[in-house]
Coordinates of C-alpha atoms in Angstrom, one line a residue:
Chain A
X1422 CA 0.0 0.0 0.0
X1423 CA 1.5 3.6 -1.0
X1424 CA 0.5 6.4 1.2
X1425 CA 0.3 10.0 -0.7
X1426 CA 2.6 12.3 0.8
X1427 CA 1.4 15.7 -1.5
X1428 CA -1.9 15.8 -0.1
X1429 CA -3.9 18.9 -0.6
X1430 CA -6.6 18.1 0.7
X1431 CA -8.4 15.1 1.8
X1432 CA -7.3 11.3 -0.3
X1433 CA -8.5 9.0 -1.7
X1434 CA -8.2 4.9 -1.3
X1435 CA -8.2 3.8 -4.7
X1436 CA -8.2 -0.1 -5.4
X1437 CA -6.8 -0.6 -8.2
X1438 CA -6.7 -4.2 -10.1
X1439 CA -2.9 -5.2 -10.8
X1440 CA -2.1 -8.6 -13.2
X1441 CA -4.1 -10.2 -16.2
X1442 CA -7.1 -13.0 -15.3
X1443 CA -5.1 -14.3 -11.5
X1444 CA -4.5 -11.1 -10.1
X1445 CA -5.0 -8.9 -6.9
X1446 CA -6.5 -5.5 -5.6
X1447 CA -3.7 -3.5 -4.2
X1448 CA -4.6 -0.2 -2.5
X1449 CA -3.3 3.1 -3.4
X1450 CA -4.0 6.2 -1.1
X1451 CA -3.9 9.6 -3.5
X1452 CA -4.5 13.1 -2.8
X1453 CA -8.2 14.4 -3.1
X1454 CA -8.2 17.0 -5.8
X1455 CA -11.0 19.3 -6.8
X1456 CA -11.9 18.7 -10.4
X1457 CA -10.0 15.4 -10.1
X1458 CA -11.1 12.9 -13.3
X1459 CA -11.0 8.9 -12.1
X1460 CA -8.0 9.2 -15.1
X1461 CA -6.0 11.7 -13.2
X1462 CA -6.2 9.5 -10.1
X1463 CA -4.9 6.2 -11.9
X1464 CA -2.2 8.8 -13.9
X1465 CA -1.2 9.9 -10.3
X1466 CA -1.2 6.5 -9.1
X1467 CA 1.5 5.4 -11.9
X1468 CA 3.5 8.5 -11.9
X1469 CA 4.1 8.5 -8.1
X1470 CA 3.2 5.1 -6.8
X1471 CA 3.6 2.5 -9.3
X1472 CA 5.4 3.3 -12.0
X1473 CA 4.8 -0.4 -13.8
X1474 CA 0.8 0.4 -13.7
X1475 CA -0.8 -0.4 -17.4
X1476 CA -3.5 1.6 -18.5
X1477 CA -4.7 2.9 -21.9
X1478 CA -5.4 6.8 -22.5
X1479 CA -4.4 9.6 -25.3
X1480 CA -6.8 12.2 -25.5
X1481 CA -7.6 12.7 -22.2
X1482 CA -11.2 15.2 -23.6
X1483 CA -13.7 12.2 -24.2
X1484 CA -12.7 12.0 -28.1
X1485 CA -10.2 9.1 -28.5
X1486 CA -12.5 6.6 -26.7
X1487 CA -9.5 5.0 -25.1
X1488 CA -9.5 5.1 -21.4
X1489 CA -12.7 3.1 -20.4
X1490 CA -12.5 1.2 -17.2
X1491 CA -15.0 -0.1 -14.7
X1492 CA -15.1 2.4 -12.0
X1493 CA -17.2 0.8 -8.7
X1494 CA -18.7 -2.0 -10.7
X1495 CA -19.7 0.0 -13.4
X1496 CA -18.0 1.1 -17.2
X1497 CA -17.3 4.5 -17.5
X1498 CA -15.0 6.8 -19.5
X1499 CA -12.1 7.8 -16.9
X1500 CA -11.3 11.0 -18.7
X1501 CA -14.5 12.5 -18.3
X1502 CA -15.6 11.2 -15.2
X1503 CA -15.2 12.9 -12.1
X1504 CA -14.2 11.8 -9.2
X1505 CA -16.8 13.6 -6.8
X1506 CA -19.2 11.9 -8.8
X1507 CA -18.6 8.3 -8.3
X1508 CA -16.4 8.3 -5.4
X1509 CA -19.2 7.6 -2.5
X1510 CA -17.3 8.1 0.6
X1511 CA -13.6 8.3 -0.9
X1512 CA -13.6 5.1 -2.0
X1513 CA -12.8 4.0 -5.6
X1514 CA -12.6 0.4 -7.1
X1515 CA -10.5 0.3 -10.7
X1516 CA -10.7 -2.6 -12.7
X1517 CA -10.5 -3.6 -16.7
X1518 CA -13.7 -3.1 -18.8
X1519 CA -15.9 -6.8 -19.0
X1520 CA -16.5 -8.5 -21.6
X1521 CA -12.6 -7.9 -23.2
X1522 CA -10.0 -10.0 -22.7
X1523 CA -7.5 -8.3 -20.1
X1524 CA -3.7 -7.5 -21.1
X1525 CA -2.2 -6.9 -17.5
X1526 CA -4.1 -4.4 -14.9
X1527 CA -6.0 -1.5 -16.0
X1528 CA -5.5 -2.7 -20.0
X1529 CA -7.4 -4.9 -22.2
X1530 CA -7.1 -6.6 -25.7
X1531 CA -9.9 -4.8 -27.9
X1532 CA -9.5 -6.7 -31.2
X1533 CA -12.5 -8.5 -30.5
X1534 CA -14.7 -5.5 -30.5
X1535 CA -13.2 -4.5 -33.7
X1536 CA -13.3 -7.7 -35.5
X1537 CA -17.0 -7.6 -34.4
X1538 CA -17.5 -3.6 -36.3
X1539 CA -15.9 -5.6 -39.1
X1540 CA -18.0 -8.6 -39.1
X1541 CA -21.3 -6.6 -38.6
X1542 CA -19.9 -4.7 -42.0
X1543 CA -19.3 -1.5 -40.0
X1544 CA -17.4 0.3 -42.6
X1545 CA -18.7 2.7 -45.6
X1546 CA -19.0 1.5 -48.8
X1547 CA -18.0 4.3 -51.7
X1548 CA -19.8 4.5 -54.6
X1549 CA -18.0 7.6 -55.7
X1550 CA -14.5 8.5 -56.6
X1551 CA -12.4 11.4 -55.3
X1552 CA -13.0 12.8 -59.2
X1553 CA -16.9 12.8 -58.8
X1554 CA -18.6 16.0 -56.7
X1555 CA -20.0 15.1 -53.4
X1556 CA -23.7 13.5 -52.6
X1557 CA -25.7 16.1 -51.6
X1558 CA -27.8 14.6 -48.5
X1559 CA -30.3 16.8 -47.1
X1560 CA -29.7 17.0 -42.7
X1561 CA -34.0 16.7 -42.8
X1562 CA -34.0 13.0 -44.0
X1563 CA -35.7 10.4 -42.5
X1564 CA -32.1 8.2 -42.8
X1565 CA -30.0 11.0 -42.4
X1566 CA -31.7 11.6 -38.8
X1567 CA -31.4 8.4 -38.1
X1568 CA -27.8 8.2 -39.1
X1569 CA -26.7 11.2 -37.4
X1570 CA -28.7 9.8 -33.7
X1571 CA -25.5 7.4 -34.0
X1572 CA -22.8 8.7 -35.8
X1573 CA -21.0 10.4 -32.2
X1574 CA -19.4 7.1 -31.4
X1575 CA -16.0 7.2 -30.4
X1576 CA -15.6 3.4 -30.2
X1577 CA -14.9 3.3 -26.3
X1578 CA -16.2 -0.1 -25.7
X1579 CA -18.5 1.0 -22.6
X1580 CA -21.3 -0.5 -24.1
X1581 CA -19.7 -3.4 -25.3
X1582 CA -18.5 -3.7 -21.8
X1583 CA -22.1 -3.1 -19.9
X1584 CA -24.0 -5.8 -22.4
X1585 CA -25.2 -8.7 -20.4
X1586 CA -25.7 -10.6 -23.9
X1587 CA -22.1 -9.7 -24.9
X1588 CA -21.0 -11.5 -21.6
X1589 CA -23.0 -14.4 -22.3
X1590 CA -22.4 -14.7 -25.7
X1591 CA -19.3 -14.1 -27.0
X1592 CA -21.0 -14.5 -31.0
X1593 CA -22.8 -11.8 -29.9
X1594 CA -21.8 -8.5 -32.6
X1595 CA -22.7 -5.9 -29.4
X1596 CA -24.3 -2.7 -29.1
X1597 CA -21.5 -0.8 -30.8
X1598 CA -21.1 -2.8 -33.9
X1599 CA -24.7 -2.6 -34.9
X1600 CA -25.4 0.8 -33.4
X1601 CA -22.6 1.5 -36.4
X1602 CA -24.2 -0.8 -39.3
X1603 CA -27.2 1.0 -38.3
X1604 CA -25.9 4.4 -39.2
X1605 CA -24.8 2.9 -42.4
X1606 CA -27.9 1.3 -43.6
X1607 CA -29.5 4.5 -42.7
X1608 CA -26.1 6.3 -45.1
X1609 CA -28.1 6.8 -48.5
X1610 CA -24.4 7.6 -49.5
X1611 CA -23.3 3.6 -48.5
X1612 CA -22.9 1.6 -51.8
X1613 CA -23.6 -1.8 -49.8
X1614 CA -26.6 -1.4 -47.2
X1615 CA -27.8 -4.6 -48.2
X1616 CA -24.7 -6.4 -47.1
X1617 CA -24.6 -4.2 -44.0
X1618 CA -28.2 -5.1 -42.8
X1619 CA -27.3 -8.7 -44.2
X1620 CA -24.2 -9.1 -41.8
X1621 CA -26.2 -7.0 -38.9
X1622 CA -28.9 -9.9 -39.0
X1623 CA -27.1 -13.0 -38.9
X1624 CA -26.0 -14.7 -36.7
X1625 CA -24.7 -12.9 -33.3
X1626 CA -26.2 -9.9 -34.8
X1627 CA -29.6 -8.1 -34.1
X1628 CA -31.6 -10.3 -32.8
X1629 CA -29.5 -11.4 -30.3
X1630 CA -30.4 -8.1 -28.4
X1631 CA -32.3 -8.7 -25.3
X1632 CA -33.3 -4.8 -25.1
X1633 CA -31.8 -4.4 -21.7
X1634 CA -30.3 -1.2 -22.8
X1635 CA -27.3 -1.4 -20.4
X1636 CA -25.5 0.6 -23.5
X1637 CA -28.0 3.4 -23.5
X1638 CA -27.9 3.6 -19.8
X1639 CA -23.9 3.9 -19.5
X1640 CA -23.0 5.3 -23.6
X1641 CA -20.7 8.2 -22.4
X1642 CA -21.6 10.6 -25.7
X1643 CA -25.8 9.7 -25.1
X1644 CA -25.6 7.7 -28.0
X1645 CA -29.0 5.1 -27.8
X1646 CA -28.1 1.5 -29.4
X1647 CA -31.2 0.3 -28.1
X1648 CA -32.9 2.2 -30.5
X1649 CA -30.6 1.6 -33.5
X1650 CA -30.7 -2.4 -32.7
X1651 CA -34.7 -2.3 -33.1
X1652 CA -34.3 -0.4 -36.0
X1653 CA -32.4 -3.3 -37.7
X1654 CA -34.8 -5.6 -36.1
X1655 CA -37.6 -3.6 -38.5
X1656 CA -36.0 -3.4 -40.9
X1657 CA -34.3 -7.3 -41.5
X1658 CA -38.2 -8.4 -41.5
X1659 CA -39.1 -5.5 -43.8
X1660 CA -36.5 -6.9 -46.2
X1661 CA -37.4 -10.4 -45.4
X1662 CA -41.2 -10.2 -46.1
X1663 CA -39.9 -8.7 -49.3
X1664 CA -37.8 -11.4 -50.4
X1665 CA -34.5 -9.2 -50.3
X1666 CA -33.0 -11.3 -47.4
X1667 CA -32.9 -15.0 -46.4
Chain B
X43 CA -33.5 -21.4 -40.3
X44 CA -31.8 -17.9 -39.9
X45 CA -32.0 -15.5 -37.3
X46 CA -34.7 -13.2 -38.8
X47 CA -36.9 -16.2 -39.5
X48 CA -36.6 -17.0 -36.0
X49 CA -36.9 -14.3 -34.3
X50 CA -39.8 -13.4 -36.7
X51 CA -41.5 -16.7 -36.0
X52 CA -41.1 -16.1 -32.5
X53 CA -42.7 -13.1 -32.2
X54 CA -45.6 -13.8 -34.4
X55 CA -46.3 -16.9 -32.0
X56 CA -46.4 -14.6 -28.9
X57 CA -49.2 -12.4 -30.5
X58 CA -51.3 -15.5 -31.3
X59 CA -50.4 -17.1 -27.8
X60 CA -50.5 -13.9 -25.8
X61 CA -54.4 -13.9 -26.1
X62 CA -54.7 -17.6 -26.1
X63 CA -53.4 -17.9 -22.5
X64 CA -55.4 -14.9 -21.5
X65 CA -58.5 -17.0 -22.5
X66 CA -57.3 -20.3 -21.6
X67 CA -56.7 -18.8 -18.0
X68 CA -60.2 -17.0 -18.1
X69 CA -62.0 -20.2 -19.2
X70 CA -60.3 -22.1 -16.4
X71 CA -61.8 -20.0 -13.6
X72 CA -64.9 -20.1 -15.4
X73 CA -65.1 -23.3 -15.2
X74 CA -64.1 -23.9 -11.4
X75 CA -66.0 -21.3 -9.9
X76 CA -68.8 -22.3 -12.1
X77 CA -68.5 -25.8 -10.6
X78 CA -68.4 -27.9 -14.0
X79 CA -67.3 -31.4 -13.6
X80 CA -64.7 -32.8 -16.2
X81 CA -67.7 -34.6 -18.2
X82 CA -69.9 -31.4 -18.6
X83 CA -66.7 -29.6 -19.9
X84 CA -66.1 -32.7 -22.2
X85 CA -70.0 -32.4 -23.3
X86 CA -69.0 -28.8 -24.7
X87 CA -65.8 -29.2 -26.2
X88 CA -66.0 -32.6 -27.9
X89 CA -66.8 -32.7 -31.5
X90 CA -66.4 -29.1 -31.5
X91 CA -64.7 -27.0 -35.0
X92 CA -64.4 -23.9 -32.6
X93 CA -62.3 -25.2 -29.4
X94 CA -60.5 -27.6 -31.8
X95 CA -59.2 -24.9 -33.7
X96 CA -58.4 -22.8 -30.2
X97 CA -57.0 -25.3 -28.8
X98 CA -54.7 -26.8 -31.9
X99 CA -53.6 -23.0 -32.7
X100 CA -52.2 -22.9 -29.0
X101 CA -50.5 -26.0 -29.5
X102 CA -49.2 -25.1 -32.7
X103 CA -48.0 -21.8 -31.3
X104 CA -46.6 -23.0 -28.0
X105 CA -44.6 -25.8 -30.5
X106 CA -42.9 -23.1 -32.4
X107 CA -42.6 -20.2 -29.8
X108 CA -40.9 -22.4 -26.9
X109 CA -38.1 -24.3 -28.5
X110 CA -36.8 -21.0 -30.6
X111 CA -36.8 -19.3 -26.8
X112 CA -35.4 -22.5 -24.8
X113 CA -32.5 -22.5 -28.1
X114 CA -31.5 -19.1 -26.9
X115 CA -31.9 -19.7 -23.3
X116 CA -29.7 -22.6 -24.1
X117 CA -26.9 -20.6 -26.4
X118 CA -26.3 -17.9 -24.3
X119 CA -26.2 -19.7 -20.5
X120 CA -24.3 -23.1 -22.1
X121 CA -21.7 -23.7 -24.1
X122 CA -23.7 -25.7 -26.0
X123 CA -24.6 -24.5 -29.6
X124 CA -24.4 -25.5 -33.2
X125 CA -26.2 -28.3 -35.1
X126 CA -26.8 -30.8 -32.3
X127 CA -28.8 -27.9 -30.3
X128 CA -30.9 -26.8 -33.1
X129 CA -31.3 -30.6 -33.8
X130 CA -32.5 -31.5 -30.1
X131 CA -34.9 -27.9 -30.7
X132 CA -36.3 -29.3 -33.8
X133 CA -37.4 -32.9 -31.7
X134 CA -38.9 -30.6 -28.9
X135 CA -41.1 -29.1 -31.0
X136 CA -42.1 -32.3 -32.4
X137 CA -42.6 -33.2 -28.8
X138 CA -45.0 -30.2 -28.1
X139 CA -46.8 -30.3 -31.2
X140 CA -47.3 -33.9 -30.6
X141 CA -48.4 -33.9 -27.5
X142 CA -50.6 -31.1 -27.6
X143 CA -52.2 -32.4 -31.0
X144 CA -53.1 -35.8 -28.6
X145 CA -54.3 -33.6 -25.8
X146 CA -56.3 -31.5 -28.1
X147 CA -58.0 -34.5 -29.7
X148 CA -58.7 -35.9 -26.2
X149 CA -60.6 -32.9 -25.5
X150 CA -62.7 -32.2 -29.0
X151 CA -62.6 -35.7 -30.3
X152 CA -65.9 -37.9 -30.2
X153 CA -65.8 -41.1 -28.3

């Protein structure tokens, strides 16, 4: 246990999760801050009391999407989350997101998440060259709306990390996969919606979703998956009842 | 079967059964509280077109709607999944939709 010696204030007893799967808890004591982020706590704790600590950050504004952890049992993105506001009575519990497979401590391996974006067909389709003038897509659209409602992503994984069906099931695509085919079969611009909505609906995809809405309830940028998931729902029988998927 | 046609199929079943069970439940308290013994409910139900197509819709419902459920129930809390689980799905709902068809005919059926 490391004590904090450049205390302003009051501090803080920060658990703090420290190997891969076998691993411990070991308690850090850091100074109380105001305006202290749950990212400059485990920053402090590495910088002053255990230098060997891994964690994942860059931006450090809530853009990059990089530095989600589960703070007191729940997924959160560290840069943007204050301390006051989770802390309870000075208490703080740091562990890896769920659901990913853990690197060592604070870090984990996120390629399954992105295979998933790539195996729901999560990227754009051009039908245009560089050479051609742009689509012009009117903001007012039905799709476009849609499309925008989900476009704010910044790939953090909380969602992926607070799905109950994602735990369960590792098959299972996850909110932000589909949450980002839906924006694309929603792209009037996309080239390939019907492969999109064809990889969203099989298996591990769409109807998988138990509408829990874990990922609504702890999306950092609002973003509502939920809603986009049902919206592929819809839509797959739409396409189904019209003979345009099997 | 893919995963549109099931969960399609699924949730068509639970609007046909959702009613169904409302009924079946109403119809049971009807009957106890009204005191009916098991041949006066037999006297109204056998050789009828109406119950036997109330109660063979139900069966036929239940037979589809459980085993696509109990196959995700299954998928997600076990590691078993694949061809052996749909398989083992398919010979429940044989099982239901055999059983209910017998219990059906035992009700509506003419001695």
């Amino acid at each position: 246990m490391t004590t904090a010696t450049d205390s302003e204030g009051g501090t803080l007893a920060v658990e703090i999760w420290r190997g891969k799967d076998a691993g411990q808890f070991e308690t850090y004591t850091v100074p109380q801050r105001a305006n202290q982020t749950v990212l400059d706590v485990v920053t402090w704790i590495q910088r002053h009391a255990e230098p060997a600590l891994a964690y994942r950050f860059a931006c450090r504004v809530g853009v990059c999407g990089s530095c989600a952890m589960t703070v007191n049992g729940k997924p959160r993105w560290t840069c943007r989350t204050h301390v006051s506001k989770v802390a309870g009575e000075g208490a703080l519990r740091i562990e890896p997101l769920r659901n990913l497979p853990r690197l060592k401590d604070l870090a984990v391996d996120m390629t399954p998440f992105f295979e998933k974006w790539q195996r729901a067909q999560g990227r754009f389709t051009p039908t245009r060259t560089r050479n051609d003038p742009l689509t012009t897509v009117s903001p007012q659209s039905a799709g476009r709306k849609a499309a925008d409602a989900g476009i704010e992503c910044i790939n953090c994984a909380v969602c992926y990390s607070a799905c109950d069906v994602v735990g369960w099931d590792d098959g299972y695509l996850g909110p932000a996969a589909l949450n980002r085919a839906w924006t694309l079969v929603n792209d009037e611009r996309d080239g390939d919606r019907a492969g999109v909505l064809k990889a969203a609906s099989s298996g591990g995809g769409c109807h998988s979703c138990h509408t829990h809405g874990s990922c609504v309830e702890h999306c950092p940028v609002g973003i509502n998956p939920t809603a986009g998931i049902a919206g592929l729902k819809r839509w797959s029988i739409v396409e189904l009842l019209g003979g345009k998927l099997p | 079967m893919t995963p549109v046609v099931l969960y399609l199929a699924q949730r068509l079943t639970a609007l046909i059964l959702a009613p169904l069970v409302i009924a079946h439940l109403v119809l049971i308290l009807i009957a106890v509280e009204g005191g009916l013994t098991a041949a006066e409910i037999l006297n109204r139900t056998q050789g009828s077109v109406g119950w036997g197509l109330f109660y063979g819709l139900f069966v036929a419902a239940a037979a589809v709607h459980a085993p696509i459920g109990l196959r995700n129930v299954i998928h997600e809390h076990t590691r078993w999944t694949g061809r052996s689980l749909d398989g083992a799905m398919l010979v429940l709902a044989v099982l239901l939709a055999g059983l209910g068809a017998r219990a059906v005919l035992a009700v509506v059926g003419t001695p």
